[in-house]
Amino acid sequence: MKSHINHEDPSLIKTKINEKTETINPLFQANTVNHNSLNEEMKWLQFLIEKRCKELFLEDETELNVGYEIPEPPKSDDKSPYSVTVNTHQLTVVDRIILALGIASAHYPSVLKTFVQIEESSNAFAIEAGGEYDKISRSFKPTFQTALFLLAGKDLSLWSQYGAQLINGSVLLKNDIIYNRSSAEFIHGKIELDTAYLNYFLSGQKPQLDHGSYFPGRLYKSDLTMEDIILEDNVQDQIKPIGHYIKALENGFFKTNEHSFKPGFIALFYGAPGTGKTMLAGILATTFGIDMYHVDLSQVVSKYIGETEKNLEVLFNRLQGKNCMLFFDEADALFGKRSDVKDAHDRYANQEVSYLLQRIEKFDGLTILASNFENNMDDAFKRRIDVSINVIRPTEITRKALWEHYLPKNITFESEDLLKHLTKEYTYTGANIRNIMKNVAMALHDRNETIITYSLISTYLMIENEKAFGKNQSRLSPFVQNP
C-alpha cells in the first residue's frame, strides 16, 4: 500500500520524520509517580508515532524489518492514577493508544509534533493519519482514524480488524473517559479526554461520578438532616421502606440465593410544588450516607429520535452498581402516560416510554421520582413502583410547626394571635413559609428590629400569595388581634 501523500520534496519530509526525539516535554518531567507514569506512556506513544510515520514514506516494503508490530506499552505496575485506570478497566493496546492520544492532545501537544511537521513540510499531508490540523495554532488534534493509523500502519487487513474493534466501542467510551462527539463517521471524530480524568492523572483527584459536561445528572449535596424537615406522621411511616432497602443493599441481601427479588427499588414522591419532595430525597441520601444524583431533564429529553434513550443509557450505565440514589424531578415528563397513536411522533413517544420502563427495571440502585400528580404517571410504570408517597400539603398543626421552625433566634411574633392567624388562614407549603420568613428576617435585620408585626409580614404574604396562587389570589385574610 502506497501512501496518499501530496508533496513537493519527499526527501525533506523523510528528514523530518527520521529525526530522533531524545527529550520529552519538560511539562511531564516532574519526579512524581503520577507524572513518571504519564512520561513513560508519552514516550511510548511518541515512538509509535515516529515509527508509523517513517513507514508511511517507505516506497519499498522490504525496508520494514519489524513489520507492523506495535511496540509493547509500558508496564502499569505502580500506584499512579494512570496505572490504576489501566488495570481497573483492563485496557487493551487499542484502548491505551486511544487514551494516550487523548492525553497528548489535551496536555502534551509536543508529542504530536511529527504530525504537525508532516502538515507543514512542503504542503504535504497524510490522509492515512487522519486528525485535524489548525494552521493558526499550529496544532494537531488526533481523531479515531489517527488511532487506527497507529494500530494498523499500512496493512489493509489490520485496518479492517482494528476498525471493527473501534466501531464496536472502547471501554473508554463506555465509561466516559474518552468522548467522540462527532455526528459524522465514527473514525473521523476527534479523541477528547474528559477533563476530570486529565485532572485525575495529573493530580490524583479522583473524578466524581457526575464528571463530564455531557453527563445528564449532578451530585446533589444537602447539609440538612431529618431534624430540619417537618413531615406528617403518615409520610414518616411511608419512607421507612426506603431506609430498609438501603440497609439491605449494603448488607448483601440481594446477593443471596434465598429469594428472587431484583436489587433495584423505585419510589414515587408526589404532591403539590413546594411540599418538600426534593428536600426529602436529599435528606434521605444524607441520612443513609449515599450520594444523590439529580437528573437534569434539559440534558436528557431530546427532540431528536433516539437521543433521549442514549442520554439515559449514559446515566444508568455510569451509576450502575454504585449504591447511590437517582432522583428525577418532574418525572412525568419522562414517565408520563402513553397516548393513543395518531402519527409517527406518538408511536415513537410510546416506544420511548416502553424503553424507560425496561431500562429502569434493570437499574440496581435506588430511583426516586417526583411528580405533582400521581395520576400523571404511566399505568404500567406505576405497577413497577415499590412505594408511592403522597407528600401532602402540611396540615394546620404542621404549618404551626413550620412557622416556628423558620423563626430566627431572637425574633418573635408580636402576639400569639398572629401566629394562630397565619397558621389557620394560609394553607402554605413549607417552601412558601420559608420564603416569607426569609424576607421578613432580612427586613427586620435592615431595620434593626426583632418583632414581626402584621403590617410587616402582610407585605410578604401578598407577594407569596401572588407567586403561589396568582394575581387574583393575593388578597389577605383580615387579622384582628384580640384585646
GROMACS .gro file of C-alpha atoms in nm:
model
  483
    1MET     CA    1   0.000   0.000   0.000
    2LYS     CA    2   0.146   0.333  -0.101
    3SER     CA    3   0.082   0.646   0.096
    4HIS     CA    4  -0.165   0.903  -0.035
    5ILE     CA    5   0.078   1.191   0.001
    6ASN     CA    6   0.081   1.525  -0.175
    7HIS     CA    7   0.436   1.659  -0.152
    8GLU     CA    8   0.688   1.862  -0.343
    9ASP     CA    9   1.009   1.741  -0.178
   10PRO     CA   10   0.990   1.387  -0.035
   11SER     CA   11   1.347   1.399   0.095
   12LEU     CA   12   1.261   1.697   0.312
   13ILE     CA   13   0.975   1.507   0.473
   14LYS     CA   14   1.188   1.196   0.526
   15THR     CA   15   1.449   1.405   0.701
   16LYS     CA   16   1.187   1.550   0.933
   17ILE     CA   17   1.042   1.209   1.017
   18ASN     CA   18   1.377   1.040   1.071
   19GLU     CA   19   1.492   1.294   1.327
   20LYS     CA   20   1.512   1.119   1.665
   21THR     CA   21   1.350   1.297   1.955
   22GLU     CA   22   1.563   1.225   2.262
   23THR     CA   23   1.392   1.464   2.502
   24ILE     CA   24   1.036   1.478   2.623
   25ASN     CA   25   0.840   1.791   2.701
   26PRO     CA   26   0.963   1.919   3.040
   27LEU     CA   27   0.599   1.961   3.146
   28PHE     CA   28   0.594   1.594   3.237
   29GLN     CA   29   0.948   1.554   3.374
   30ALA     CA   30   0.833   1.604   3.733
   31ASN     CA   31   0.972   1.340   3.968
   32THR     CA   32   0.638   1.204   4.090
   33VAL     CA   33   0.475   0.869   4.041
   34ASN     CA   34   0.183   1.033   3.858
   35HIS     CA   35   0.397   1.215   3.604
   36ASN     CA   36   0.653   0.936   3.567
   37SER     CA   37   0.374   0.702   3.463
   38LEU     CA   38   0.248   0.952   3.204
   39ASN     CA   39   0.606   1.022   3.096
   40GLU     CA   40   0.660   0.657   3.002
   41GLU     CA   41   0.327   0.639   2.820
   42MET     CA   42   0.405   0.954   2.620
   43LYS     CA   43   0.749   0.818   2.525
   44TRP     CA   44   0.580   0.501   2.403
   45LEU     CA   45   0.324   0.699   2.203
   46GLN     CA   46   0.589   0.927   2.055
   47PHE     CA   47   0.799   0.629   1.948
   48LEU     CA   48   0.496   0.466   1.784
   49ILE     CA   49   0.404   0.788   1.601
   50GLU     CA   50   0.755   0.824   1.459
   51LYS     CA   51   0.766   0.455   1.364
   52ARG     CA   52   0.436   0.468   1.175
   53CYS     CA   53   0.515   0.797   1.003
   54LYS     CA   54   0.852   0.663   0.892
   55GLU     CA   55   0.682   0.353   0.746
   56LEU     CA   56   0.437   0.580   0.566
   57PHE     CA   57   0.711   0.716   0.341
   58LEU     CA   58   0.882   0.387   0.259
   59GLU     CA   59   0.820   0.301  -0.106
   60ASP     CA   60   0.991  -0.040  -0.072
   61GLU     CA   61   0.802  -0.266   0.169
   62THR     CA   62   1.117  -0.480   0.219
   63GLU     CA   63   1.271  -0.193   0.415
   64LEU     CA   64   1.034  -0.278   0.701
   65ASN     CA   65   1.234  -0.518   0.917
   66VAL     CA   66   0.983  -0.549   1.204
   67GLY     CA   67   0.661  -0.549   1.002
   68TYR     CA   68   0.368  -0.367   1.153
   69GLU     CA   69   0.424  -0.486   1.509
   70ILE     CA   70   0.316  -0.244   1.782
   71PRO     CA   71   0.582  -0.182   2.048
   72GLU     CA   72   0.482  -0.322   2.386
   73PRO     CA   73   0.334  -0.049   2.609
   74PRO     CA   74   0.499   0.037   2.942
   75LYS     CA   75   0.414  -0.179   3.243
   76SER     CA   76   0.142  -0.041   3.466
   77ASP     CA   77   0.265  -0.180   3.795
   78ASP     CA   78   0.289   0.139   4.001
   79LYS     CA   79   0.012   0.306   4.203
   80SER     CA   80  -0.028   0.611   3.983
   81PRO     CA   81  -0.381   0.716   3.882
   82TYR     CA   82  -0.298   0.632   3.521
   83SER     CA   83  -0.184   0.279   3.605
   84VAL     CA   84  -0.485   0.228   3.831
   85THR     CA   85  -0.712   0.326   3.541
   86VAL     CA   86  -0.530   0.091   3.301
   87ASN     CA   87  -0.563  -0.201   3.543
   88THR     CA   88  -0.915  -0.127   3.669
   89HIS     CA   89  -1.061  -0.113   3.320
   90GLN     CA   90  -0.824  -0.380   3.183
   91LEU     CA   91  -0.725  -0.156   2.894
   92THR     CA   92  -0.604  -0.326   2.578
   93VAL     CA   93  -0.334  -0.189   2.348
   94VAL     CA   94  -0.613  -0.040   2.137
   95ASP     CA   95  -0.755   0.138   2.442
   96ARG     CA   96  -0.413   0.262   2.553
   97ILE     CA   97  -0.334   0.416   2.216
   98ILE     CA   98  -0.668   0.599   2.219
   99LEU     CA   99  -0.616   0.716   2.578
  100ALA     CA  100  -0.256   0.822   2.515
  101LEU     CA  101  -0.366   1.026   2.213
  102GLY     CA  102  -0.634   1.191   2.426
  103ILE     CA  103  -0.381   1.282   2.695
  104ALA     CA  104  -0.131   1.414   2.440
  105SER     CA  105  -0.396   1.622   2.267
  106ALA     CA  106  -0.517   1.772   2.597
  107HIS     CA  107  -0.190   1.832   2.777
  108TYR     CA  108   0.123   1.727   2.586
  109PRO     CA  109   0.083   1.856   2.228
  110SER     CA  110   0.457   1.835   2.155
  111VAL     CA  111   0.423   1.455   2.146
  112LEU     CA  112   0.214   1.503   1.831
  113LYS     CA  113   0.462   1.736   1.661
  114THR     CA  114   0.556   1.476   1.399
  115PHE     CA  115   0.207   1.509   1.253
  116VAL     CA  116   0.246   1.888   1.255
  117GLN     CA  117   0.579   1.857   1.071
  118ILE     CA  118   0.415   1.643   0.802
  119GLU     CA  119   0.143   1.902   0.753
  120GLU     CA  120   0.387   2.191   0.734
  121SER     CA  121   0.658   2.032   0.521
  122SER     CA  122   0.615   2.142   0.160
  123ASN     CA  123   0.235   2.148   0.189
  124ALA     CA  124   0.234   1.774   0.244
  125PHE     CA  125  -0.050   1.590   0.410
  126ALA     CA  126  -0.103   1.226   0.506
  127ILE     CA  127  -0.457   1.101   0.454
  128GLU     CA  128  -0.395   0.780   0.649
  129ALA     CA  129  -0.307   0.964   0.971
  130GLY     CA  130  -0.643   1.139   0.997
  131GLY     CA  131  -0.660   1.414   1.256
  132GLU     CA  132  -0.735   1.784   1.231
  133TYR     CA  133  -0.456   2.037   1.174
  134ASP     CA  134  -0.505   2.401   1.278
  135LYS     CA  135  -0.278   2.632   1.080
  136ILE     CA  136  -0.330   2.927   1.314
  137SER     CA  137  -0.236   2.748   1.637
  138ARG     CA  138  -0.007   2.502   1.455
  139SER     CA  139  -0.167   2.221   1.650
  140PHE     CA  140  -0.281   1.870   1.562
  141LYS     CA  141  -0.592   1.712   1.712
  142PRO     CA  142  -0.599   1.333   1.670
  143THR     CA  143  -0.912   1.152   1.555
  144PHE     CA  144  -1.003   0.786   1.589
  145GLN     CA  145  -0.854   0.743   1.242
  146THR     CA  146  -0.523   0.856   1.393
  147ALA     CA  147  -0.552   0.571   1.644
  148LEU     CA  148  -0.636   0.332   1.361
  149PHE     CA  149  -0.329   0.451   1.169
  150LEU     CA  150  -0.104   0.390   1.471
  151LEU     CA  151  -0.254   0.045   1.521
  152ALA     CA  152  -0.252  -0.078   1.162
  153GLY     CA  153   0.011   0.124   0.978
  154LYS     CA  154  -0.015   0.047   0.606
  155ASP     CA  155  -0.162  -0.302   0.648
  156LEU     CA  156  -0.512  -0.303   0.495
  157SER     CA  157  -0.616  -0.625   0.670
  158LEU     CA  158  -0.525  -0.474   1.008
  159TRP     CA  159  -0.724  -0.162   0.921
  160SER     CA  160  -1.032  -0.381   0.885
  161GLN     CA  161  -0.958  -0.574   1.203
  162TYR     CA  162  -0.890  -0.274   1.427
  163GLY     CA  163  -1.158  -0.067   1.257
  164ALA     CA  164  -1.420  -0.321   1.364
  165GLN     CA  165  -1.291  -0.306   1.723
  166LEU     CA  166  -1.313   0.073   1.730
  167ILE     CA  167  -1.666   0.080   1.592
  168ASN     CA  168  -1.781  -0.181   1.846
  169GLY     CA  169  -1.678   0.066   2.115
  170SER     CA  170  -1.396   0.100   2.363
  171VAL     CA  171  -1.435   0.067   2.739
  172LEU     CA  172  -1.303   0.425   2.747
  173LEU     CA  173  -1.610   0.548   2.559
  174LYS     CA  174  -1.850   0.339   2.766
  175ASN     CA  175  -1.711   0.489   3.087
  176ASP     CA  176  -1.696   0.846   2.951
  177ILE     CA  177  -1.318   0.869   2.991
  178ILE     CA  178  -1.288   0.947   2.621
  179TYR     CA  179  -1.553   1.117   2.408
  180ASN     CA  180  -1.633   1.108   2.037
  181ARG     CA  181  -1.885   1.387   1.982
  182SER     CA  182  -1.875   1.383   1.604
  183SER     CA  183  -2.201   1.338   1.417
  184ALA     CA  184  -2.003   1.224   1.113
  185GLU     CA  185  -1.846   0.882   1.055
  186PHE     CA  186  -1.703   0.741   1.379
  187ILE     CA  187  -1.335   0.731   1.282
  188HIS     CA  188  -1.340   1.100   1.185
  189GLY     CA  189  -1.445   1.208   1.534
  190LYS     CA  190  -1.184   1.383   1.750
  191ILE     CA  191  -1.047   1.195   2.051
  192GLU     CA  192  -1.141   1.406   2.353
  193LEU     CA  193  -1.022   1.321   2.704
  194ASP     CA  194  -1.263   1.401   2.986
  195THR     CA  195  -1.118   1.694   3.184
  196ALA     CA  196  -1.193   1.526   3.517
  197TYR     CA  197  -0.978   1.230   3.414
  198LEU     CA  198  -0.696   1.454   3.295
  199ASN     CA  199  -0.700   1.620   3.636
  200TYR     CA  200  -0.704   1.274   3.798
  201PHE     CA  201  -0.398   1.159   3.603
  202LEU     CA  202  -0.208   1.476   3.690
  203SER     CA  203  -0.315   1.544   4.049
  204GLY     CA  204  -0.464   1.221   4.178
  205GLN     CA  205  -0.804   1.377   4.248
  206LYS     CA  206  -1.049   1.102   4.160
  207PRO     CA  207  -1.338   1.202   3.930
  208GLN     CA  208  -1.687   1.222   4.077
  209LEU     CA  209  -1.950   1.003   3.916
  210ASP     CA  210  -2.111   1.313   3.765
  211HIS     CA  211  -1.796   1.416   3.578
  212GLY     CA  212  -1.827   1.543   3.224
  213SER     CA  213  -2.039   1.817   3.073
  214TYR     CA  214  -2.243   1.559   2.879
  215PHE     CA  215  -2.348   1.357   3.185
  216PRO     CA  216  -2.718   1.441   3.247
  217GLY     CA  217  -2.705   1.422   3.627
  218ARG     CA  218  -2.543   1.627   3.900
  219LEU     CA  219  -2.438   1.535   4.252
  220TYR     CA  220  -2.688   1.691   4.492
  221LYS     CA  221  -2.549   1.767   4.836
  222SER     CA  222  -2.767   1.855   5.133
  223ASP     CA  223  -2.650   1.966   5.475
  224LEU     CA  224  -2.997   1.910   5.617
  225THR     CA  225  -3.100   1.621   5.842
  226MET     CA  226  -3.432   1.468   5.941
  227GLU     CA  227  -3.449   1.726   6.220
  228ASP     CA  228  -3.467   2.000   5.955
  229ILE     CA  229  -3.783   1.873   5.789
  230ILE     CA  230  -4.132   1.851   5.935
  231LEU     CA  231  -4.336   1.565   5.791
  232GLU     CA  232  -4.684   1.435   5.851
  233ASP     CA  233  -4.688   1.111   6.053
  234ASN     CA  234  -4.810   0.901   5.761
  235VAL     CA  235  -4.523   1.026   5.541
  236GLN     CA  236  -4.270   0.932   5.810
  237ASP     CA  237  -4.412   0.579   5.809
  238GLN     CA  238  -4.418   0.556   5.429
  239ILE     CA  239  -4.049   0.643   5.385
  240LYS     CA  240  -3.932   0.363   5.617
  241PRO     CA  241  -3.910   0.102   5.334
  242ILE     CA  242  -3.653   0.325   5.161
  243GLY     CA  243  -3.426   0.300   5.465
  244HIS     CA  244  -3.483  -0.075   5.483
  245TYR     CA  245  -3.385  -0.106   5.116
  246ILE     CA  246  -3.060   0.091   5.152
  247LYS     CA  247  -2.956  -0.121   5.452
  248ALA     CA  248  -3.047  -0.441   5.267
  249LEU     CA  249  -2.836  -0.334   4.969
  250GLU     CA  250  -2.537  -0.257   5.192
  251ASN     CA  251  -2.572  -0.585   5.385
  252GLY     CA  252  -2.571  -0.803   5.074
  253PHE     CA  253  -2.938  -0.901   5.096
  254PHE     CA  254  -2.972  -0.906   4.717
  255LYS     CA  255  -2.662  -1.122   4.667
  256THR     CA  256  -2.807  -1.424   4.848
  257ASN     CA  257  -2.988  -1.716   4.687
  258GLU     CA  258  -3.266  -1.707   4.945
  259HIS     CA  259  -3.509  -1.508   4.729
  260SER     CA  260  -3.573  -1.391   4.372
  261PHE     CA  261  -3.611  -1.017   4.436
  262LYS     CA  262  -3.437  -0.777   4.199
  263PRO     CA  263  -3.190  -0.532   4.360
  264GLY     CA  264  -3.347  -0.211   4.230
  265PHE     CA  265  -3.601   0.000   4.421
  266ILE     CA  266  -3.835   0.266   4.282
  267ALA     CA  267  -4.014   0.525   4.495
  268LEU     CA  268  -4.257   0.792   4.380
  269PHE     CA  269  -4.291   1.119   4.572
  270TYR     CA  270  -4.598   1.308   4.456
  271GLY     CA  271  -4.761   1.623   4.582
  272ALA     CA  272  -4.803   1.994   4.519
  273PRO     CA  273  -4.499   2.210   4.435
  274GLY     CA  274  -4.314   2.328   4.745
  275THR     CA  275  -4.414   2.039   4.971
  276GLY     CA  276  -4.051   1.929   5.006
  277LYS     CA  277  -4.012   1.634   4.769
  278THR     CA  278  -3.658   1.725   4.659
  279MET     CA  279  -3.560   1.826   5.012
  280LEU     CA  280  -3.686   1.494   5.149
  281ALA     CA  281  -3.489   1.296   4.890
  282GLY     CA  282  -3.172   1.491   4.973
  283ILE     CA  283  -3.219   1.437   5.346
  284LEU     CA  284  -3.270   1.063   5.296
  285ALA     CA  285  -2.946   1.046   5.095
  286THR     CA  286  -2.760   1.232   5.371
  287THR     CA  287  -2.919   1.024   5.647
  288PHE     CA  288  -2.818   0.692   5.491
  289GLY     CA  289  -2.479   0.808   5.363
  290ILE     CA  290  -2.534   0.764   4.989
  291ASP     CA  291  -2.484   1.007   4.701
  292MET     CA  292  -2.788   1.156   4.530
  293TYR     CA  293  -2.772   1.241   4.160
  294HIS     CA  294  -3.032   1.492   4.041
  295VAL     CA  295  -3.126   1.426   3.677
  296ASP     CA  296  -3.129   1.736   3.457
  297LEU     CA  297  -3.420   1.677   3.221
  298SER     CA  298  -3.296   1.951   2.987
  299GLN     CA  299  -2.993   1.730   2.916
  300VAL     CA  300  -3.199   1.414   2.886
  301VAL     CA  301  -3.507   1.490   2.678
  302SER     CA  302  -3.428   1.549   2.312
  303LYS     CA  303  -3.646   1.625   2.012
  304TYR     CA  304  -3.424   1.401   1.801
  305ILE     CA  305  -3.531   1.040   1.766
  306GLY     CA  306  -3.318   0.805   1.976
  307GLU     CA  307  -3.124   1.078   2.158
  308THR     CA  308  -3.330   1.064   2.479
  309GLU     CA  309  -3.261   0.692   2.512
  310LYS     CA  310  -2.890   0.748   2.450
  311ASN     CA  311  -2.874   1.016   2.719
  312LEU     CA  312  -3.049   0.791   2.970
  313GLU     CA  313  -2.825   0.498   2.881
  314VAL     CA  314  -2.522   0.710   2.974
  315LEU     CA  315  -2.688   0.791   3.306
  316PHE     CA  316  -2.783   0.436   3.402
  317ASN     CA  317  -2.455   0.282   3.286
  318ARG     CA  318  -2.246   0.530   3.486
  319LEU     CA  319  -2.439   0.475   3.811
  320GLN     CA  320  -2.498   0.100   3.780
  321GLY     CA  321  -2.363  -0.082   4.087
  322LYS     CA  322  -2.262   0.239   4.266
  323ASN     CA  323  -2.510   0.224   4.562
  324CYS     CA  324  -2.649   0.571   4.504
  325MET     CA  325  -2.981   0.749   4.457
  326LEU     CA  326  -3.108   0.862   4.118
  327PHE     CA  327  -3.359   1.147   4.151
  328PHE     CA  328  -3.591   1.250   3.866
  329ASP     CA  329  -3.774   1.577   3.931
  330GLU     CA  330  -4.090   1.640   3.724
  331ALA     CA  331  -4.070   1.273   3.632
  332ASP     CA  332  -4.397   1.274   3.440
  333ALA     CA  333  -4.206   1.447   3.157
  334LEU     CA  334  -4.032   1.113   3.106
  335PHE     CA  335  -4.259   0.854   3.262
  336GLY     CA  336  -4.596   1.006   3.169
  337LYS     CA  337  -4.894   0.822   3.028
  338ARG     CA  338  -4.869   0.684   2.678
  339SER     CA  339  -5.105   0.838   2.426
  340ASP     CA  340  -5.323   0.695   2.152
  341VAL     CA  341  -5.115   0.656   1.839
  342LYS     CA  342  -5.223   0.918   1.586
  343ASP     CA  343  -4.897   0.969   1.399
  344ALA     CA  344  -4.532   0.861   1.386
  345HIS     CA  345  -4.441   1.103   1.664
  346ASP     CA  346  -4.692   0.940   1.902
  347ARG     CA  347  -4.563   0.597   1.809
  348TYR     CA  348  -4.206   0.697   1.886
  349ALA     CA  349  -4.302   0.870   2.214
  350ASN     CA  350  -4.472   0.549   2.328
  351GLN     CA  351  -4.166   0.345   2.232
  352GLU     CA  352  -3.958   0.585   2.440
  353VAL     CA  353  -4.171   0.522   2.750
  354SER     CA  354  -4.153   0.146   2.687
  355TYR     CA  355  -3.774   0.168   2.673
  356LEU     CA  356  -3.769   0.361   3.002
  357LEU     CA  357  -3.986   0.103   3.176
  358GLN     CA  358  -3.749  -0.176   3.076
  359ARG     CA  359  -3.431   0.018   3.148
  360ILE     CA  360  -3.524   0.147   3.491
  361GLU     CA  361  -3.616  -0.207   3.598
  362LYS     CA  362  -3.260  -0.317   3.521
  363PHE     CA  363  -3.107  -0.040   3.734
  364ASP     CA  364  -2.976  -0.193   4.057
  365GLY     CA  365  -2.995   0.119   4.274
  366LEU     CA  366  -3.250   0.347   4.436
  367THR     CA  367  -3.459   0.560   4.199
  368ILE     CA  368  -3.683   0.834   4.335
  369LEU     CA  369  -3.929   1.006   4.103
  370ALA     CA  370  -4.100   1.333   4.193
  371SER     CA  371  -4.425   1.445   4.034
  372ASN     CA  372  -4.701   1.690   4.118
  373PHE     CA  373  -4.969   1.431   4.043
  374GLU     CA  374  -4.964   1.054   4.081
  375ASN     CA  375  -5.216   1.010   3.800
  376ASN     CA  376  -4.975   1.167   3.551
  377MET     CA  377  -4.759   0.855   3.561
  378ASP     CA  378  -4.796   0.574   3.307
  379ASP     CA  379  -5.012   0.291   3.446
  380ALA     CA  380  -4.762   0.021   3.352
  381PHE     CA  381  -4.491   0.216   3.526
  382LYS     CA  382  -4.699   0.265   3.842
  383ARG     CA  383  -4.712  -0.114   3.877
  384ARG     CA  384  -4.333  -0.119   3.896
  385ILE     CA  385  -4.315   0.135   4.181
  386ASP     CA  386  -4.218  -0.020   4.515
  387VAL     CA  387  -4.353   0.260   4.732
  388SER     CA  388  -4.567   0.562   4.644
  389ILE     CA  389  -4.563   0.851   4.893
  390ASN     CA  390  -4.803   1.142   4.891
  391VAL     CA  391  -4.603   1.438   5.023
  392ILE     CA  392  -4.916   1.632   5.109
  393ARG     CA  393  -4.963   1.997   5.191
  394PRO     CA  394  -4.896   2.046   5.562
  395THR     CA  395  -5.191   2.029   5.798
  396GLU     CA  396  -5.269   2.315   6.037
  397ILE     CA  397  -5.063   2.155   6.314
  398THR     CA  398  -4.769   2.106   6.079
  399ARG     CA  399  -4.797   2.462   5.945
  400LYS     CA  400  -4.768   2.597   6.300
  401ALA     CA  401  -4.455   2.387   6.349
  402LEU     CA  402  -4.314   2.520   6.020
  403TRP     CA  403  -4.372   2.887   6.115
  404GLU     CA  404  -4.191   2.820   6.444
  405HIS     CA  405  -3.918   2.619   6.272
  406TYR     CA  406  -3.825   2.905   6.038
  407LEU     CA  407  -3.845   3.171   6.311
  408PRO     CA  408  -3.488   3.305   6.358
  409LYS     CA  409  -3.336   3.322   6.703
  410ASN     CA  410  -3.410   3.641   6.898
  411ILE     CA  411  -3.708   3.714   6.666
  412THR     CA  412  -4.068   3.689   6.794
  413PHE     CA  413  -4.421   3.742   6.664
  414GLU     CA  414  -4.595   4.046   6.807
  415SER     CA  415  -4.854   3.813   6.959
  416GLU     CA  416  -4.962   3.451   6.977
  417ASP     CA  417  -5.274   3.557   6.789
  418LEU     CA  418  -5.067   3.647   6.483
  419LEU     CA  419  -4.908   3.302   6.475
  420LYS     CA  420  -5.252   3.138   6.508
  421HIS     CA  421  -5.387   3.359   6.228
  422LEU     CA  422  -5.102   3.269   5.990
  423THR     CA  423  -5.138   2.901   6.070
  424LYS     CA  424  -5.514   2.884   6.024
  425GLU     CA  425  -5.579   3.121   5.734
  426TYR     CA  426  -5.292   3.041   5.495
  427THR     CA  427  -5.256   2.686   5.360
  428TYR     CA  428  -4.894   2.735   5.267
  429THR     CA  429  -4.636   2.469   5.190
  430GLY     CA  430  -4.307   2.457   5.373
  431ALA     CA  431  -4.141   2.633   5.079
  432ASN     CA  432  -4.394   2.920   5.095
  433ILE     CA  433  -4.338   2.967   5.469
  434ARG     CA  434  -3.961   2.955   5.427
  435ASN     CA  435  -3.971   3.225   5.157
  436ILE     CA  436  -4.190   3.456   5.368
  437MET     CA  437  -3.980   3.417   5.682
  438LYS     CA  438  -3.658   3.474   5.491
  439ASN     CA  439  -3.787   3.806   5.354
  440VAL     CA  440  -3.924   3.909   5.694
  441ALA     CA  441  -3.596   3.826   5.868
  442MET     CA  442  -3.396   4.034   5.618
  443ALA     CA  443  -3.636   4.327   5.658
  444LEU     CA  444  -3.604   4.314   6.038
  445HIS     CA  445  -3.227   4.296   6.010
  446ASP     CA  446  -3.233   4.606   5.788
  447ARG     CA  447  -3.449   4.790   6.042
  448ASN     CA  448  -3.254   4.657   6.339
  449GLU     CA  449  -3.580   4.525   6.489
  450THR     CA  450  -3.680   4.190   6.642
  451ILE     CA  451  -4.063   4.190   6.639
  452ILE     CA  452  -4.269   4.052   6.349
  453THR     CA  453  -4.579   4.268   6.315
  454TYR     CA  454  -4.878   4.204   6.092
  455SER     CA  455  -4.811   4.525   5.899
  456LEU     CA  456  -4.461   4.399   5.819
  457ILE     CA  457  -4.541   4.038   5.731
  458SER     CA  458  -4.853   4.128   5.529
  459THR     CA  459  -4.634   4.270   5.251
  460TYR     CA  460  -4.459   3.936   5.208
  461LEU     CA  461  -4.783   3.738   5.244
  462MET     CA  462  -4.920   3.924   4.941
  463ILE     CA  463  -4.601   3.863   4.743
  464GLU     CA  464  -4.610   3.491   4.819
  465ASN     CA  465  -4.984   3.462   4.752
  466GLU     CA  466  -4.943   3.620   4.410
  467LYS     CA  467  -4.648   3.397   4.327
  468ALA     CA  468  -4.807   3.077   4.453
  469PHE     CA  469  -5.172   3.124   4.362
  470GLY     CA  470  -5.185   3.402   4.100
  471LYS     CA  471  -5.265   3.772   4.099
  472ASN     CA  472  -5.634   3.716   4.169
  473GLN     CA  473  -5.547   3.525   4.487
  474SER     CA  474  -5.320   3.782   4.651
  475ARG     CA  475  -5.592   3.919   4.882
  476LEU     CA  476  -5.516   3.868   5.252
  477SER     CA  477  -5.741   3.739   5.526
  478PRO     CA  478  -5.814   4.023   5.771
  479PHE     CA  479  -5.630   3.996   6.101
  480VAL     CA  480  -5.794   4.123   6.417
  481GLN     CA  481  -5.586   4.097   6.727
  482ASN     CA  482  -5.768   4.008   7.046
  483PRO     CA  483  -5.755   4.282   7.311
   0.00000   0.00000   0.00000
